[in-house]
Amino acid sequence: MGGKAEGEFTVEQWDDAGRKCIEIMAWAGNLLVARAAFDVALTQRPGGYVILCHGARIIAKSPLAERLLREQAIRGRVGP
């Protein structure tokens, strides 16, 4: 629809190893609401592995998620 990102956005908390989703913290139908939920989730789970997804695509990552995904990519293993 007019180039706007719509659909199912989720804010997810994964275990500290980044192996499995342990909680869907928020679901939203548009990117602006999802991004706001992600920003709040980061304050609620400081130091946690939190990601903002649009389907299988990761849009934003917490610092822990960023670090672990980078390490996995270096080792040749893809994260969530």
Phi, psi and omega in degrees: 000096174061025179078003179278142178279112178230164180125205185269113174252139177230146170252118187239141170255129178253162176298164187295344177270352181072030184261329180209149178285128180252345178199134167269108185281330180201153173228140179214155180267351177219159188295320183297317179292318180297318180295320177296318178296320178298314180300319178292320179301323179296328178283333180278334181233059181299133181082000181272169178267096184237134179227152174252122184239151169237096189066234179271354183273129176273124182263320181214152183225146172289164179304320178296316179297317179302312182296312182294319178295323177296316179297319179295321179295322178296321179279355179085018180246127181273137178275200183295000000 
